[in-house]
XYZ file of C-alpha atoms in Angstrom:
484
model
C 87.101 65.132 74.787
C 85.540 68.526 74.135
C 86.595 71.899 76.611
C 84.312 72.117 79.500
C 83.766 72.998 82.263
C 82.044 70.796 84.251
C 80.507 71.252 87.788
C 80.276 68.025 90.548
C 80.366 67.585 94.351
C 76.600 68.499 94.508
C 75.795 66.159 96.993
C 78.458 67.798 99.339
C 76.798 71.406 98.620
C 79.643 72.608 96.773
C 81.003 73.166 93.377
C 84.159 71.474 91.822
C 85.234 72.812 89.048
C 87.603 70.807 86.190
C 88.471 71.720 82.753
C 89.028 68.588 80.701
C 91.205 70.013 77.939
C 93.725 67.726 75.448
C 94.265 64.121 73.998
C 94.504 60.852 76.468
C 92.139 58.506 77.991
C 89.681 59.593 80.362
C 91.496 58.606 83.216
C 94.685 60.934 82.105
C 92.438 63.610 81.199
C 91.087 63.971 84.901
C 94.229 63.616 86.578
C 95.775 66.435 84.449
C 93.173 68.434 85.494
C 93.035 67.924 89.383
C 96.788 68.689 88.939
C 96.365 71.813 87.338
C 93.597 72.569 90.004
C 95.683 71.682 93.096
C 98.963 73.513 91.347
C 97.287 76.635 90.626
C 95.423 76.775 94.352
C 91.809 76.464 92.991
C 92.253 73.346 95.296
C 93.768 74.471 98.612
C 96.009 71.997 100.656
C 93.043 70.125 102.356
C 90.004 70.036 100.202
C 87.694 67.464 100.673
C 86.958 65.688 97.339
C 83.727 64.585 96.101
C 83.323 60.533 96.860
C 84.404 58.725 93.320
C 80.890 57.238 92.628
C 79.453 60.930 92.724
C 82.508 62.377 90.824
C 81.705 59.812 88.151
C 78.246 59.968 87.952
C 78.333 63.625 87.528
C 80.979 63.740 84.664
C 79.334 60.523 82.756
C 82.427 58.346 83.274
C 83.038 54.910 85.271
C 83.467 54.764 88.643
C 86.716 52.898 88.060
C 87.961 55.674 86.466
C 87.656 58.111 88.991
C 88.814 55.499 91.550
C 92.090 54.918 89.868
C 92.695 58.435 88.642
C 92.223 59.192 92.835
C 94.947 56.295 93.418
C 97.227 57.410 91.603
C 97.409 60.833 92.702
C 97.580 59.485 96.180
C 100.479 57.547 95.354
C 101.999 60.680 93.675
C 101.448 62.631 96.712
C 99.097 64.990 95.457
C 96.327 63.548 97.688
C 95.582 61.801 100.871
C 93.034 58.779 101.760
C 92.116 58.074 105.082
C 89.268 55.254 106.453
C 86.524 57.699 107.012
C 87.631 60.782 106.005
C 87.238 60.737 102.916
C 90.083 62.194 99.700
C 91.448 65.080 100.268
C 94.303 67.292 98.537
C 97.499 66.838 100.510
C 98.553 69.346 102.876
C 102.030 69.626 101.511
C 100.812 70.314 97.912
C 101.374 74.012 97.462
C 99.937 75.987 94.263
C 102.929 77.120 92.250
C 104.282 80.938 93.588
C 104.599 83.435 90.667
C 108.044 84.546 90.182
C 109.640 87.256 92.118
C 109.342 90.746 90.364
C 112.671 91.881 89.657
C 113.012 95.452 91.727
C 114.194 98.030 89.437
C 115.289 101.557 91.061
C 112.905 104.888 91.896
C 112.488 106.281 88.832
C 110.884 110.042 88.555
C 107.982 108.753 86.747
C 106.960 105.926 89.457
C 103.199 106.378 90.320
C 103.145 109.299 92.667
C 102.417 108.633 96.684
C 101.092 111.765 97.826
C 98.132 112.819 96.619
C 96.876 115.859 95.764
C 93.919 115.664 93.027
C 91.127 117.277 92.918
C 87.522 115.506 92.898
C 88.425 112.791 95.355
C 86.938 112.713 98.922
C 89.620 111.158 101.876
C 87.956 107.785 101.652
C 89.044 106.977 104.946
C 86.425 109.038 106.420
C 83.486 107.004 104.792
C 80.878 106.583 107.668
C 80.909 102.810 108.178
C 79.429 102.107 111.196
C 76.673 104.690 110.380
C 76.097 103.634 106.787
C 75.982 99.982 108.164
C 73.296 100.538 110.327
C 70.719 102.665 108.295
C 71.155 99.230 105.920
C 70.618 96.943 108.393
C 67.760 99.419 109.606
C 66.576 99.982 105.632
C 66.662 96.230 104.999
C 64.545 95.228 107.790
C 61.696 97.460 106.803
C 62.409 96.807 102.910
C 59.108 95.901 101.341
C 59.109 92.271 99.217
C 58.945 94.381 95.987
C 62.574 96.099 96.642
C 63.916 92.954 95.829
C 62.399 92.553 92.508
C 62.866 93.909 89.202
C 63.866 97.742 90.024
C 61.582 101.041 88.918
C 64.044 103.642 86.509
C 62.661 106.581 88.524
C 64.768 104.817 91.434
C 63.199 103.991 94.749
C 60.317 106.254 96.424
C 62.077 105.963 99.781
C 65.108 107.598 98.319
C 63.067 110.531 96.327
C 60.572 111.127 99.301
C 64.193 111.881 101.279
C 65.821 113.819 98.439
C 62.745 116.059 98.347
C 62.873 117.054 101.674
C 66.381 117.245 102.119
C 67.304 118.955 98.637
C 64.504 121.448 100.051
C 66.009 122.258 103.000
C 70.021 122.710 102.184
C 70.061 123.821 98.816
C 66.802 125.145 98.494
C 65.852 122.895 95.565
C 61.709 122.901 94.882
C 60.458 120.175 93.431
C 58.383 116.373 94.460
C 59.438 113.350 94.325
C 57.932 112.368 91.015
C 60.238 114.630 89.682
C 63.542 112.871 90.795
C 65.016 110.486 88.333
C 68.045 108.459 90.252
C 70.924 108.193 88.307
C 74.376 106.920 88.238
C 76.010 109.668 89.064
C 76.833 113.122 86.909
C 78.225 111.440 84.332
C 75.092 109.029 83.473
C 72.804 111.576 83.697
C 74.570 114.350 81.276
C 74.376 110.620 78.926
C 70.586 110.854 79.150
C 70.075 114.327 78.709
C 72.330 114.220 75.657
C 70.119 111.578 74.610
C 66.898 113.291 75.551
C 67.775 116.732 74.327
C 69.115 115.721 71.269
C 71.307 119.334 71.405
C 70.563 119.448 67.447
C 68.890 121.854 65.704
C 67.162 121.526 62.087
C 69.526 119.865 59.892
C 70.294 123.208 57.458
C 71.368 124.791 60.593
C 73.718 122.561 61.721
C 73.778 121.020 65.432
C 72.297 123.157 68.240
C 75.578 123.971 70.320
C 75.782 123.190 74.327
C 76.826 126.000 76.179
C 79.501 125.178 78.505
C 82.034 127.245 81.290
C 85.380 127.976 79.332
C 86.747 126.036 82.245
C 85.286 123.093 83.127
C 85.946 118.824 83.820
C 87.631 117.997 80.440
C 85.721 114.216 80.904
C 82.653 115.854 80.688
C 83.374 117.914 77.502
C 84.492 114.240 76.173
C 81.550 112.494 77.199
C 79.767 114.929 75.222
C 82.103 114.818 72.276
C 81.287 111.091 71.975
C 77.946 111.677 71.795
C 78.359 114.246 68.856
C 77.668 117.381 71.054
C 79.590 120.486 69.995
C 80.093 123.330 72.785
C 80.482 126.237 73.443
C 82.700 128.372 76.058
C 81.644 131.167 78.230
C 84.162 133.404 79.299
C 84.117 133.171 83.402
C 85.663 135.799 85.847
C 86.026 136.288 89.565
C 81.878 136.092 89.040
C 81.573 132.790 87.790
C 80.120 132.495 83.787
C 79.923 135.564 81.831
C 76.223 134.523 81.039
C 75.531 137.622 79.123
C 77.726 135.648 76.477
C 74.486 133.472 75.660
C 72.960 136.549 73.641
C 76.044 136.924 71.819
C 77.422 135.311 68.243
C 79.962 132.781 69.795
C 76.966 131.094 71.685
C 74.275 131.709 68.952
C 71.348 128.914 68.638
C 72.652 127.539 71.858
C 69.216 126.613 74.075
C 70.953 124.772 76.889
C 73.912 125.588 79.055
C 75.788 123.871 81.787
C 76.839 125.868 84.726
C 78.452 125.350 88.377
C 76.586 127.924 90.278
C 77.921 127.125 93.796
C 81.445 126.645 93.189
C 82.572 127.134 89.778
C 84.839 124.477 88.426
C 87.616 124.551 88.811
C 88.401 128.329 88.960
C 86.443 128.792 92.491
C 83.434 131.400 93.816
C 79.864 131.182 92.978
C 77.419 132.930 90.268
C 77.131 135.984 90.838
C 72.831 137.145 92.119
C 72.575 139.018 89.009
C 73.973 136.239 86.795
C 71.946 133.575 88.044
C 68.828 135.868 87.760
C 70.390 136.571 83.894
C 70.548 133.205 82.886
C 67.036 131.966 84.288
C 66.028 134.824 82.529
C 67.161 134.106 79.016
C 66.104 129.947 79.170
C 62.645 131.281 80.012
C 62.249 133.982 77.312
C 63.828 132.009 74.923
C 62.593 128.572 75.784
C 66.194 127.586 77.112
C 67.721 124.904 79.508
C 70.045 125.390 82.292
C 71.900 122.517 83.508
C 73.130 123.040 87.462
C 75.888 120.708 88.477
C 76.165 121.433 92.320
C 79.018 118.862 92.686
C 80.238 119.949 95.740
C 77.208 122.664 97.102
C 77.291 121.745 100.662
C 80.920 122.580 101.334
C 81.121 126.010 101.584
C 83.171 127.610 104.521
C 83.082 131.347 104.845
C 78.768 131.518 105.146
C 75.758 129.435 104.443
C 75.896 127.499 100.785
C 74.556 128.985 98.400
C 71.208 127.873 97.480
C 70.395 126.189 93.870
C 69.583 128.292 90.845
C 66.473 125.607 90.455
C 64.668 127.206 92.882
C 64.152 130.454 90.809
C 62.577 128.383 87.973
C 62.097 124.157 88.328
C 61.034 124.248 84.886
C 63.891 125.660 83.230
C 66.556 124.340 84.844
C 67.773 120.682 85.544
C 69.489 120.161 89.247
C 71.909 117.570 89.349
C 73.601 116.177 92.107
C 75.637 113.151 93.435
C 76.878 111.557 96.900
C 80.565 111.504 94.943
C 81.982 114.347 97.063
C 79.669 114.239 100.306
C 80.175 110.335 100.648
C 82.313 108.037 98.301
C 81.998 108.004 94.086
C 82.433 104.365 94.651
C 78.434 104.336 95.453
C 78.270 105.577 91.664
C 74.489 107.122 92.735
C 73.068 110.784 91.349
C 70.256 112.280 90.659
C 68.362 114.587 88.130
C 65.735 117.109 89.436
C 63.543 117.540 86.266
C 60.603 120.322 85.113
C 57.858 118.486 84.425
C 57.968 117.665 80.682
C 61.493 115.941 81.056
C 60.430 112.949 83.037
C 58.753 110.696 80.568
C 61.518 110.893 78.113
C 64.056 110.789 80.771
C 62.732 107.391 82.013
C 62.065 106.298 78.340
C 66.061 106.687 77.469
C 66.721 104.980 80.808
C 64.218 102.128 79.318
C 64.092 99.060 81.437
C 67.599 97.496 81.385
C 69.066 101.085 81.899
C 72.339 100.223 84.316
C 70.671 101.520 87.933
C 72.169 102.400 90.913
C 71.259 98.861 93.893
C 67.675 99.389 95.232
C 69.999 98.491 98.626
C 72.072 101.039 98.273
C 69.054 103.916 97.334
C 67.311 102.166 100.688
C 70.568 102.833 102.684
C 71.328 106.525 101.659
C 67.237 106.599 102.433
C 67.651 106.232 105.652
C 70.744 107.382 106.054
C 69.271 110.893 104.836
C 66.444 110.831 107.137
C 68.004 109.503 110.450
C 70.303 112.749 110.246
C 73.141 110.731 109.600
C 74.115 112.341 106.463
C 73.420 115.805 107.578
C 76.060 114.949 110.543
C 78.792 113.075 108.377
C 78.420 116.732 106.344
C 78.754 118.722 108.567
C 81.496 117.332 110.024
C 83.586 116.509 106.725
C 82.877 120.344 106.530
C 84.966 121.059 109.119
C 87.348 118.572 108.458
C 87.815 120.066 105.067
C 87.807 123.466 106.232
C 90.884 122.402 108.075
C 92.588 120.936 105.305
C 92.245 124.410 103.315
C 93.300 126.350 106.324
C 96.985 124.328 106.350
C 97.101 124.925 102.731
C 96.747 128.499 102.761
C 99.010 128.583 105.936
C 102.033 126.399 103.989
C 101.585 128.771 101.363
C 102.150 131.966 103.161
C 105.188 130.937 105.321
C 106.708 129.105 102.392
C 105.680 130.573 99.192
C 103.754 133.909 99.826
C 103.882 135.022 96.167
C 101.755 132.721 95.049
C 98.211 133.595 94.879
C 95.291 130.970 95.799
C 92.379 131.416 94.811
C 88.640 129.255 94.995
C 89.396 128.507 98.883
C 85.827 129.404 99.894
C 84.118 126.632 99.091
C 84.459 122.898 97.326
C 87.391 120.051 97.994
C 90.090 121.825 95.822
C 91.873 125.356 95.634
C 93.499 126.826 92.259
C 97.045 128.384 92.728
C 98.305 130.840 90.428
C 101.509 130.662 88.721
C 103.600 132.807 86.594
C 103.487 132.865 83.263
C 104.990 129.794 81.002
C 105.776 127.509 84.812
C 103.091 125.574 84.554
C 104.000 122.272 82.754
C 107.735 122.276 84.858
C 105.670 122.355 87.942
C 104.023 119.471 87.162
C 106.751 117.594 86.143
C 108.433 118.445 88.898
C 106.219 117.142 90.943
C 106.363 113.702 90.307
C 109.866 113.841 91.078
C 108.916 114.670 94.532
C 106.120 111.868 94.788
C 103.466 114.299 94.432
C 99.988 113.656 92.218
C 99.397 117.203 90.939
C 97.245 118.186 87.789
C 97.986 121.685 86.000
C 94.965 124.173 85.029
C 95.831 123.594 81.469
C 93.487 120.520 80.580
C 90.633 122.001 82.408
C 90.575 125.082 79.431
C 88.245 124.878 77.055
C 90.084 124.124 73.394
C 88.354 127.105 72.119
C 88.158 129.388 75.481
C 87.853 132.634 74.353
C 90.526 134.262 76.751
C 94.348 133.527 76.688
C 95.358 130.678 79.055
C 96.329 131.324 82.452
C 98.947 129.305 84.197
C 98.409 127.365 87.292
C 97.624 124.227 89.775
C 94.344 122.579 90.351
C 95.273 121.582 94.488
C 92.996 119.170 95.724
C 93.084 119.236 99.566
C 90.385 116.403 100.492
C 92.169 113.064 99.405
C 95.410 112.389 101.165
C 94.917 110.738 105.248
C 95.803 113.045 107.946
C 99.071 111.612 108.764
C 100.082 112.030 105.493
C 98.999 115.915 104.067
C 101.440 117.478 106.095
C 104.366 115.693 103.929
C 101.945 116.389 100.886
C 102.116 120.396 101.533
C 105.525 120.154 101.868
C 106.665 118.935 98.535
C 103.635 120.654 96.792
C 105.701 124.016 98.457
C 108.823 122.998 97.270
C 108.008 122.348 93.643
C 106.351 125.671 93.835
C 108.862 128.513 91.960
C 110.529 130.835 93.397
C 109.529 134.509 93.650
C 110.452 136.530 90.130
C 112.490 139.040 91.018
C 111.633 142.668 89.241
């Protein structure tokens, strides 16, 4: 008999499920395979099994068949009969346990159990009971159509909301024809590289993408794979050196990707005349500016600051995600676009594009405009502000000669090192338990400054019960003062 897989048990509303594999009569056949089912726990001790006549007449055997395959197994012990209740698998026939794992000692390079990467959110403080309501609230007003075949601009609820709120905190202009929802950062830098094109005439060579000389190495691979060179700009304690467009380095280069609000990962925010700069050079030379404002709401010491878009909406592209504010496990973004971007931005999505759940839009909808969002910011804002304020308080009692820098703003904080300490740090950490990432992979390969030694400290992920162990070993692989 061929391999199948063959369904039965209709008639008792469920699905039974037997792969007839290997040589034997029919009657073999189907006992080795309820065996294999009961042994392996698809069948739990207990299961009701489909009557024999329906059993056969699904699988296309005789009924005799099934009958005696069923006696047998009864007399085997691998299933019970009883006058009016039917066949079921025996209670006392247990699926087979996998072998014990062998324990093998702590070794330094076991996966680390305090956390202290940058990028993640504590996702123990994902607003549940809040984000359960606005989708029971959103999915009681749901029109028919939101359960239908789904629009690539994403859902109108979800734009009208984005509007209004990307308006009023981050000072974003712009309507909601002009939002394209997207999967988050990452999906949307895919569709602008496959928009823009980033290529110039062919006896030029490739248009380069400007990028920060310090930046999320997956992005510059993302970009890489879709045959985009870049570009670094030097940064300082002002964020991009943007003047660096006009120069050789960056020459031909009509786009650039910046993080205005919080450059990452080096911390602080674009400096006024900077972002004036760059808005200035996409418009006289016909340019693009890319805004990633990843993490724009959290800012501790004032107001955020507000979006570069809103100096020009039709030279610059405003993209944002609920990855830092919420969970990345939503996986939902979104792309504020000048005008002229829109078509072909819903054209590369084209129409079995990988979208984000109309639910899910419908719930952060709602969620958005029943202030629920605004108050699960706000207070993550001061939860985070917290966080920062026991890292910089660790650090002066127990290793005040190390500078920190970045802790105005964002999830993370960079900590200075001296010179060559870097990569032992890190290694060291692990020994103490510790998740830890050095500032070395976030450099550019071709950053035009020497590299600067360091930790990327991400102060957002680890529970509360837990970060004050996670400051302590982050303080203890720390080195010592250098004495003169």
């Amino acid at each position: 008999m061929t391999d199948s897989w063959l369904r039965a048990a209709e008639t008792l509303g469920s699905d039974l499920h037997l792969e007839l594999t290997g040589a034997g009569s029919r009657r073999a056949v189907l006992m080795r395979a309820l065996r294999d089912a009961i042994r392996t726990g698809r069948l739990a001790p207990g299961t009701k099994l489909p009557p024999y006549r329906s059993l056969a007449a699904d699988l296309g055997i005789a009924r005799n068949t099934v009958a005696d395959a069923y006696a047998e197994l009864v007399a085997e012990g691998w299933l019970t009969a009883r006058q009016g209740s039917g066949t079921r698998v025996a209670r006392r026939a247990e699926p087979l346990r996998p072998a014990p794992v062998r324990r093998r000692p702590p070794q330094p390079h076991a996966r680390p159990v305090l956390d202290l990467v940058q990028g993640k959110p504590d996702p123990s403080a994902f607003p549940r009971a809040a984000w359960l309501a606005s989708a029971r609230r959103a999915l009681n007003v749901a029109p028919n159509e939101a359960f239908g075949p789904g629009d690539p601009h994403g859902r109108i609820e979800l734009r009208r909301a984005l509007t209004e709120y990307l308006a009023r905190v981050r000072g974003v202009r712009t309507e909601p024809d002009r939002i394209v929802i997207c999967t988050g950062f990452a999906g949307a830098l895919r569709l602008l590289a496959r928009v823009l094109g980033w290529s110039g005439a062919p006896a030029d060579g490739p248009a380069p993408l400007a990028v920060e000389s310090y930046g999320l190495p997956f992005h510059r691979s993302l970009l890489a794979d879709a045959e985009v060179r870049t570009v670094p700009l030097p940064i300082d304690e002002h964020g991009a050196v943007v003047d660096a467009l006009s120069g050789p380095t960056a020459r031909g280069t009509g786009t650039v990707l910046l993080t205005p609000a919080h450059q990452f990962p080096t911390g602080g925010p674009l400096h006024p005349e900077r972002r004036s700069a760059v808005v200035d050079w996409a418009r006289t030379g016909g340019g693009l500016v890319l805004e990633d404002d990843y993490d724009g709401e959290f800012r501790y010491d004032r107001q955020p600051v507000g979006a570069v878009q809103g100096l020009d909406p039709d030279r610059v592209v405003y993209l944002g995600s609920v990855s830092k504010a919420l969970s990345p496990a939503l996986r939902m973004g979104w792309m504020v676009l000048p005008g002229h971007l829109v078509e072909p931005v819903i054209a590369a999505k084209g129409q079995r594009e990988p979208w984000t759940s109309a639910l899910e839009q419908l719930t952060l909808a709602d969620f958005i405009e029943s202030g629920g969002y605004d108050r699960h910011v706000r207070r993550m804002r001061q939860r985070y502000r917290s966080r920062r304020d026991q890292l910089v308080a660790a650090l002066a009692e127990h290793a005040p000669h190390i500078r920190v820098t970045g802790i105005a703003a964002g999830l993370h904080a960079v900590l200075g090192l001296p010179p060559g300490t870097e990569r032992a740090v890190v290694r060291d950490a692990v020994w103490q338990g510790l998740a830890l990432e050095g500032l070395a992979p976030y450099r550019h390969p071709e950053c035009p400054t020497p590299p600067v030694d360091g930790l990327v400290v991400g102060y957002a992920t680890p529970p509360d019960h837990a970060y004050p162990d996670a400051l302590q070993a982050l303080c203890r692989t720390l080195p010592p003062a250098q004495t003169p």
